[in-house]
Amino acid sequence: MQFADRNILALLLVFPPALIAFYWWSWRKRQVLMTQFIQARLLPGLVAGISTTRQKLKLACLVLSIVCLIVALARPQWGFTWEEVKVRGVDIVVAIDTSKSMLAADIAPNRLERAKLAALDLMQLAKADRLGLVAFAGSAFLQCPLTIDDTAFRQSVEALNVNIIPEGGTALGEAIDTAQTAFKEGDNHRILILMSDGEDQDTGALEAARKAGEAGMRIYTIGIGTAEGELLPIKDAQGHDDYIRDEQGNVVKSHLNERLLQQIASATPEGFYLPLRGAKTMDTLYAEGLAKLPKSEHQQKLVKNYEERYYWPLGFAILLLIIEMLIPERKREPKPAPSAGTVRGASWQAAAVIALFALAVPAALGSPSSALREYKTGKYDQALKEYERLLEKNSDDPRLHFNAGTAAYRDQKFDEAARQFNAAIATPDLKLQELAYYNRANAQYWLGEKNSDPNKRTDAWQKALQDYESSMKLNPQDADAKFNRDFVKKRLEQLKEQQQQQKNSQQNKSDQQQNQDQNQQQQQNEQSKQDQKDQQQQQQQQQAQDKGQQNQSQQQNASQQNEQKKQDQQQQQAAQQNQQQQKQQPSRAAEEQKNQSGETNQQQYAAGEMTPDQARQLLDSQKGDEKMLPIKPEGERRKRLKDW
């Protein structure tokens, strides 16, 4: 068994003793306070039912639960599986100065220890790179060849000290030459990280750096120390503290030679110098220099994947807390013996509740095996929920994200599947990264397929196409990725053609609509002109009718006047003729007058009014002079006034 974070176990030395001490102090303080407020003769009666044994048992349960929680935080692991991983990276040789000047304490704890810590920090950053170690002082030798085994490199770094090389001094040129021999033949980049204070007793450092640069090596120098310098402490033969002295007996003060280190770095292409200041120096070095270099593939290595078992101590901690709450502080009062028909259940009910909870805790926490079992049986929804519960505890595990995405994909939750696969892409495992790209592309395709919006479908398929390309870059031999990429590309082209056709048809419809609008506008204009023209004609006709009516009325008046004149003339002529006839035939008139005298006596006529006989005679005399009244022209018929 091992612990993923064993440093947390140090809390066991703090919290349990502190909790025990606090409870002991509080118990003593409570006793003192009770004696102050309660009389001594009454105290035994008040605390008679309290059991000190039960109080101690409750304290023990609480302390043990705290211990189990701390152990769970340390993440115990036992049982593992081997996983084969291909490594891609660059070749890096770290050269560390182990001369006496590295004992200077101008940077704490001293220069050599800081250099060793910096090398281990670099190992954490360059997990996929091969690392080698060169120790140098007056001479240099290869402490650790290039390897991907982090344990071997760590042990080699931790073994460094100022006595590992018996020859004193600082030979930077020999360190560069020794690092050159550590690289194998190949096209991979050669990186040398030189950590020293720059106090070189050999003048061939710059020449060796130029030759290494011509051979393809890139040198990054790390300056350790300060320009002000510091004395070099040692212990004499009697074990007393002393300082290193020169031949004249004067103490030696070591200074950082930044100029020489800068010249060595600039002698190689794209090399640079960094002083070791703070905790981010290695981060800057890796980000600015090493991370930008193209990686090459190394041999495969087997990696142990340990199984997490933190849920067992966590479950025991919860169980102990429940037991602590269920244990009463007072003693149980004696009860009368139950009768034969009485059922006793109070004693085993609490134990049953505790046992059921203890069995339910591991089931509630879930495990990768149970999630995989749900997945294999086709219960993808339950498997997704199991993986989501596991991700709440370990959200940085890309394998859990990948499995959760696969379960969501099978459950046709493509949006959730794409999100989980996106989180799984951050893994350093290239095989897992390739599969995550491929599966995310499939999820993106189905997201686009189920989306009715053409623009969103196009965006989803373009993302799927990019993911297929990324998957093929990691594995060019993947036939499935190539087939799917071609298929999605074809579907995308068809979709774009459909969108173009729809766009053209919409454009034609808009043009036709515009033409129709123009025609309607022209028709409306013509109709308005025609209406104006008709209105003018109606006005003209109305004026003509009014004029015709006036002419008719004038003609009628004139004809009436002419008729009146003719009637007056006829009456005058008739009167003259009557006078003449009266003169010529006085006797006949007398007789008629006599004959009619009886009638006239019976019927009286108004003065000046003609008798019927006179009127008959007048008509007989005018028969030859009859005239036709003027006939009204047919075209001059009167039209009725229309109400508009």
XYZ file of C-alpha atoms in Angstrom, residues 94-575:
482
model
C 21.545 18.603 -16.528
C 25.089 19.502 -15.462
C 25.426 20.525 -11.777
C 28.519 22.121 -10.267
C 29.667 20.174 -7.160
C 32.750 22.220 -6.339
C 33.438 23.647 -2.854
C 32.156 27.065 -3.947
C 28.653 25.571 -4.112
C 28.625 25.436 -0.300
C 28.139 29.206 -0.135
C 24.935 30.100 1.703
C 24.136 33.343 -0.150
C 20.953 31.576 -1.269
C 19.343 29.289 1.318
C 20.139 26.630 2.308
C 23.203 26.689 0.012
C 23.977 26.793 -3.689
C 24.265 23.035 -4.196
C 20.960 22.220 -2.464
C 19.166 24.873 -4.482
C 20.634 23.450 -7.680
C 19.408 19.961 -6.735
C 15.894 21.275 -5.995
C 15.875 23.102 -9.327
C 16.830 19.881 -11.144
C 13.948 18.016 -9.444
C 11.551 20.818 -10.396
C 12.694 20.447 -13.993
C 12.021 16.705 -13.791
C 8.404 17.420 -12.788
C 7.962 19.750 -15.769
C 9.694 17.516 -18.338
C 7.813 14.280 -17.645
C 7.854 13.208 -21.299
C 11.533 14.089 -21.889
C 14.627 11.993 -21.363
C 16.890 13.352 -18.637
C 20.560 12.774 -17.915
C 22.856 14.078 -15.153
C 26.503 15.239 -15.255
C 28.355 16.108 -12.044
C 31.464 18.267 -12.417
C 34.064 20.038 -10.289
C 37.741 19.836 -11.264
C 36.653 17.032 -13.655
C 33.307 15.748 -14.897
C 31.602 12.389 -15.266
C 28.170 11.121 -16.332
C 26.227 10.498 -13.128
C 23.011 9.297 -14.887
C 22.637 8.523 -18.615
C 19.610 9.692 -20.588
C 16.532 7.926 -19.223
C 12.779 8.291 -18.855
C 12.871 6.689 -15.404
C 12.110 9.503 -12.978
C 13.141 7.409 -9.972
C 16.664 6.795 -11.315
C 17.158 10.480 -12.113
C 15.857 11.549 -8.689
C 18.195 9.167 -6.865
C 21.180 10.399 -8.902
C 20.385 14.032 -8.057
C 19.891 13.347 -4.367
C 23.278 11.563 -4.222
C 25.213 14.703 -5.279
C 27.550 16.367 -2.758
C 30.782 18.356 -2.820
C 32.850 15.219 -2.129
C 31.519 13.148 -5.022
C 34.406 14.368 -7.215
C 37.742 14.378 -5.383
C 39.399 16.830 -7.742
C 38.743 20.444 -6.753
C 38.005 23.392 -8.991
C 35.365 24.102 -11.631
C 35.905 22.773 -15.173
C 33.003 24.077 -17.262
C 34.579 23.067 -20.563
C 35.005 19.439 -19.472
C 31.377 19.391 -18.265
C 30.212 20.481 -21.730
C 32.334 17.794 -23.423
C 31.054 15.088 -21.069
C 27.445 16.125 -21.731
C 28.146 15.915 -25.477
C 29.080 12.240 -25.131
C 25.786 11.483 -23.317
C 23.686 12.162 -26.410
C 23.041 9.341 -28.819
C 23.078 9.670 -32.558
C 19.760 10.871 -33.941
C 17.766 13.859 -35.087
C 16.448 14.769 -31.646
C 17.307 18.131 -30.105
C 20.279 18.154 -27.692
C 19.792 20.353 -24.638
C 22.354 21.080 -21.909
C 21.265 22.910 -18.748
C 24.380 24.081 -16.939
C 23.907 25.002 -13.256
C 26.944 26.714 -11.714
C 28.206 29.845 -10.015
C 30.506 30.483 -13.011
C 33.857 30.393 -11.152
C 35.830 28.577 -13.834
C 39.504 27.706 -13.383
C 39.690 26.383 -16.955
C 39.901 28.796 -19.896
C 38.434 26.396 -22.473
C 34.759 26.820 -21.544
C 33.874 29.216 -24.382
C 35.696 27.130 -26.986
C 33.937 23.983 -25.817
C 30.579 25.798 -25.972
C 31.220 26.930 -29.575
C 32.101 23.400 -30.679
C 29.011 22.027 -28.961
C 26.849 24.652 -30.692
C 28.279 23.674 -34.073
C 27.450 20.038 -33.265
C 23.782 20.984 -32.674
C 23.727 21.386 -28.905
C 21.739 24.157 -27.246
C 23.035 25.375 -23.842
C 20.946 27.114 -21.178
C 22.940 28.386 -18.205
C 21.519 28.864 -14.696
C 23.434 31.201 -12.420
C 23.434 30.130 -8.753
C 24.545 32.643 -6.124
C 24.841 36.412 -5.825
C 27.279 38.927 -7.231
C 28.158 40.084 -3.686
C 29.393 36.588 -2.886
C 29.631 34.628 0.366
C 32.286 32.834 2.482
C 32.621 29.059 2.107
C 32.016 27.252 5.438
C 33.663 23.902 6.251
C 34.467 21.859 9.365
C 38.048 21.348 10.493
C 39.597 18.113 11.751
C 38.191 18.668 15.258
C 34.660 19.226 13.897
C 34.662 22.953 14.452
C 33.122 25.371 11.946
C 35.650 27.151 9.755
C 35.948 28.702 6.289
C 37.952 27.699 3.208
C 41.225 29.598 3.024
C 43.760 30.223 0.278
C 47.490 29.428 0.390
C 48.170 32.573 2.423
C 45.508 31.592 4.989
C 42.956 34.201 3.957
C 39.295 33.199 3.830
C 37.915 32.663 0.309
C 34.780 34.478 -0.818
C 32.901 33.045 -3.784
C 31.074 35.326 -6.272
C 28.599 34.627 -9.082
C 30.261 35.140 -12.492
C 27.220 36.010 -14.620
C 29.273 37.340 -17.550
C 30.943 34.002 -18.250
C 27.657 32.110 -18.036
C 26.009 34.549 -20.458
C 28.870 34.131 -22.929
C 28.602 30.333 -22.772
C 24.839 30.454 -23.430
C 25.152 32.912 -26.319
C 27.836 30.746 -27.966
C 25.110 28.242 -28.970
C 22.070 28.987 -31.154
C 19.023 30.256 -29.200
C 20.651 29.618 -25.816
C 20.088 32.036 -22.943
C 21.019 32.661 -19.305
C 18.725 32.776 -16.261
C 19.607 33.559 -12.638
C 18.144 31.205 -10.042
C 15.737 33.540 -8.265
C 12.499 32.496 -6.616
C 10.464 29.387 -7.346
C 9.529 30.057 -11.001
C 12.955 29.910 -12.660
C 12.496 26.374 -13.998
C 8.976 27.218 -15.162
C 10.352 30.127 -17.175
C 13.149 27.994 -18.597
C 10.783 25.255 -19.727
C 8.146 27.607 -21.121
C 10.558 29.886 -22.990
C 13.078 27.317 -24.176
C 12.133 23.639 -23.923
C 8.383 23.636 -24.530
C 8.752 25.276 -27.957
C 10.981 22.499 -29.311
C 9.407 19.752 -31.468
C 9.116 16.414 -29.688
C 10.378 13.088 -30.964
C 9.071 9.656 -30.027
C 11.060 7.542 -27.595
C 10.611 3.947 -26.611
C 7.545 2.794 -24.720
C 7.482 2.430 -20.981
C 5.164 0.711 -18.507
C 3.442 2.907 -15.975
C 1.739 1.694 -12.814
C -1.786 2.968 -12.309
C -2.642 2.479 -8.659
C -6.235 1.991 -7.542
C -7.631 4.645 -5.194
C -8.896 3.233 -1.861
C -9.608 6.439 0.041
C -13.300 5.625 0.397
C -12.647 2.853 2.941
C -11.161 5.087 5.680
C -13.724 7.753 4.772
C -16.555 5.267 5.305
C -15.097 4.157 8.668
C -14.817 7.804 9.754
C -18.500 8.411 9.015
C -19.434 5.179 10.783
C -17.486 6.168 13.918
C -19.168 9.581 13.993
C -22.595 7.938 13.879
C -21.635 5.553 16.662
C -20.407 8.496 18.757
C -23.799 10.199 18.343
C -25.742 7.029 19.256
C -23.827 6.266 22.475
C -25.547 7.976 25.460
C -23.523 9.409 28.339
C -25.879 8.152 31.059
C -26.103 4.611 32.267
C -29.058 2.519 31.228
C -31.654 2.182 33.983
C -32.479 -1.403 34.962
C -35.809 -2.560 33.528
C -38.142 -5.246 34.767
C -37.825 -8.608 33.100
C -40.069 -8.842 30.071
C -42.954 -11.252 30.004
C -43.024 -14.292 27.804
C -45.059 -12.576 25.090
C -42.914 -9.414 24.955
C -40.572 -8.942 21.972
C -37.241 -7.252 22.738
C -36.019 -5.179 19.787
C -34.439 -2.038 21.224
C -31.036 -3.645 21.718
C -30.571 -4.819 18.145
C -32.273 -1.967 16.289
C -29.342 0.458 16.680
C -26.878 -2.237 15.627
C -28.986 -2.987 12.542
C -29.030 0.690 11.558
C -25.238 0.912 11.959
C -24.656 -2.255 9.928
C -26.929 -1.092 7.102
C -25.177 2.281 6.978
C -21.765 0.612 6.921
C -22.862 -1.477 3.941
C -24.372 1.532 2.170
C -21.296 3.773 2.420
C -19.112 1.937 -0.153
C -22.088 1.571 -2.501
C -22.852 5.284 -2.300
C -19.275 6.239 -2.992
C -19.110 4.171 -6.184
C -16.045 2.760 -7.905
C -14.638 2.490 -11.442
C -15.370 -1.229 -11.483
C -19.071 -0.718 -10.715
C -19.301 2.014 -13.372
C -17.635 -0.295 -15.919
C -20.034 -3.073 -14.979
C -23.012 -0.789 -15.562
C -21.530 0.234 -18.912
C -20.991 -3.347 -20.105
C -24.555 -4.315 -19.188
C -25.929 -1.478 -21.334
C -27.009 0.782 -18.432
C -25.237 3.810 -19.865
C -27.211 6.323 -17.831
C -26.238 4.661 -14.545
C -22.633 4.327 -15.713
C -22.519 8.054 -16.492
C -23.815 8.899 -13.021
C -21.171 6.619 -11.437
C -18.389 8.312 -13.400
C -19.704 11.766 -12.481
C -19.604 10.813 -8.780
C -16.025 9.621 -9.219
C -15.106 12.865 -10.999
C -16.348 14.882 -8.026
C -13.553 13.275 -5.985
C -10.893 13.180 -8.714
C -11.688 15.755 -11.369
C -8.160 15.713 -12.863
C -8.222 12.079 -14.023
C -8.491 12.121 -17.857
C -9.411 8.425 -17.952
C -12.536 9.072 -15.887
C -13.458 11.949 -18.211
C -12.958 9.682 -21.235
C -15.099 6.888 -19.756
C -17.802 9.363 -18.759
C -17.811 10.774 -22.297
C -18.135 7.259 -23.763
C -21.099 6.484 -21.491
C -22.761 9.798 -22.399
C -22.178 9.088 -26.104
C -23.820 5.669 -25.798
C -26.723 7.316 -23.971
C -27.007 9.784 -26.915
C -26.145 12.753 -24.696
C -23.765 14.119 -27.296
C -23.342 17.555 -25.738
C -22.198 16.056 -22.425
C -20.029 13.540 -24.311
C -18.236 16.329 -26.192
C -17.586 18.169 -22.911
C -16.116 15.064 -21.222
C -13.939 14.204 -24.238
C -12.677 17.777 -24.279
C -11.513 17.378 -20.669
C -9.841 14.046 -21.541
C -7.725 15.637 -24.310
C -5.483 17.275 -21.674
C -3.878 13.897 -20.869
C -0.175 13.321 -21.584
C -1.066 9.823 -22.814
C -0.979 10.173 -26.600
C -3.078 7.090 -27.262
C -5.820 8.344 -24.956
C -5.509 11.781 -26.520
C -5.992 10.319 -30.001
C -9.119 8.412 -28.925
C -10.498 11.521 -27.200
C -10.099 13.554 -30.401
C -11.769 10.804 -32.445
C -14.726 10.387 -30.073
C -15.229 14.119 -29.686
C -15.382 14.372 -33.484
C -18.125 11.716 -33.535
C -20.073 13.581 -30.853
C -19.725 16.858 -32.763
C -21.012 15.179 -35.929
C -24.152 13.898 -34.200
C -24.713 17.270 -32.565
C -24.749 18.799 -36.024
C -26.893 15.989 -37.462
C -29.614 16.546 -34.841
C -29.564 20.346 -35.199
C -32.064 21.800 -37.689
C -30.257 25.146 -37.968
C -27.947 24.962 -41.048
C -25.431 27.420 -39.590
C -25.090 25.526 -36.288
C -24.876 22.246 -38.185
C -22.060 23.653 -40.332
C -20.142 24.830 -37.234
C -20.508 21.430 -35.519
C -19.334 19.519 -38.598
C -16.361 21.833 -39.085
C -15.318 21.162 -35.483
C -15.711 17.424 -36.101
C -13.519 17.723 -39.200
C -10.783 19.471 -37.193
C -10.913 16.773 -34.494
C -10.576 14.015 -37.109
C -7.529 15.828 -38.489
C -6.005 16.037 -34.998
C -6.656 12.324 -34.424
C -4.973 11.441 -37.728
C -1.943 13.549 -36.825
C -1.467 11.396 -33.717
C -2.180 8.151 -35.592
C -1.910 8.475 -39.394
C -2.765 4.753 -39.803
C -6.255 5.104 -38.343
C -8.559 4.072 -41.216
C -11.721 4.877 -39.261
C -10.684 8.473 -38.668
C -9.797 8.886 -42.346
C -13.115 7.415 -43.514
C -15.120 9.581 -41.099
C -13.168 12.677 -42.090
C -13.921 12.103 -45.793
C -17.573 11.350 -45.013
C -18.039 14.513 -42.930
C -16.212 16.574 -45.543
C -18.599 15.267 -48.221
C -21.663 15.973 -46.067
C -20.331 19.454 -45.367
C -19.922 20.165 -49.080
C -23.469 18.937 -49.766
C -24.803 21.134 -46.989
C -22.994 24.163 -48.390
C -24.430 23.448 -51.867
C -27.934 23.220 -50.426
C -27.445 26.478 -48.577
C -26.227 28.119 -51.802
C -29.246 26.799 -53.736
C -31.607 28.015 -51.049
C -29.879 31.353 -51.098
C -30.251 31.595 -54.890
C -33.933 30.597 -54.763
C -34.577 33.145 -52.046
C -32.795 35.753 -54.170
C -34.979 34.869 -57.175
C -38.101 35.051 -55.057
C -37.059 38.422 -53.733
C -36.401 39.671 -57.303
C -39.821 38.403 -58.457
C -41.490 40.008 -55.493
C -39.701 43.251 -56.268
C -40.845 43.118 -59.897
C -44.401 42.413 -58.796
C -44.262 45.343 -56.422
C -43.003 47.569 -59.228
C -45.791 46.373 -61.581
C -48.396 46.939 -58.900
C -47.011 50.410 -58.317
C -47.181 51.174 -62.042
C -50.733 49.833 -62.229
C -51.719 51.944 -59.264
C -50.185 55.015 -60.909
C -52.011 54.296 -64.193
C -55.244 53.642 -62.311
C -54.893 56.934 -60.479
C -54.270 58.728 -63.795
C -57.301 57.013 -65.329
C -59.427 57.989 -62.323
C -58.342 61.589 -62.697
C -59.115 61.478 -66.411
C -62.578 59.957 -65.780
C -63.295 62.550 -63.151
C -62.373 65.334 -65.598
C -64.614 63.797 -68.273
C -67.487 63.540 -65.813
C -66.996 67.163 -64.876
C -67.002 68.144 -68.563
C -70.133 66.056 -69.189
C -71.815 67.587 -66.168
C -70.980 71.063 -67.464
C -72.282 70.117 -70.917
C -75.500 68.776 -69.371
C -75.968 71.955 -67.379
C -75.434 74.038 -70.536
C -77.874 71.844 -72.509
C -80.485 72.201 -69.812
C -80.090 75.965 -69.937
C -80.457 75.957 -73.740
C -83.563 73.752 -73.497
C -85.154 76.019 -70.928
C -84.414 79.018 -73.138
C -85.895 77.280 -76.236
C -88.989 76.282 -74.293
C -89.482 79.836 -73.084
C -89.023 81.163 -76.613
C -91.491 78.632 -78.099
C -94.029 79.409 -75.391
C -93.733 83.135 -76.136
C -94.168 82.463 -79.882
C -97.239 80.345 -79.252
C -98.655 82.999 -76.946
C -98.103 85.612 -79.645
C -99.739 83.405 -82.268
C -102.729 82.774 -80.034
C -103.091 86.519 -79.425
C -102.908 87.169 -83.170
C -105.448 84.438 -83.841
C -107.811 85.843 -81.239
C -107.471 89.334 -82.773
C -108.133 87.955 -86.256
C -111.123 86.011 -84.976
C -112.510 89.094 -83.329
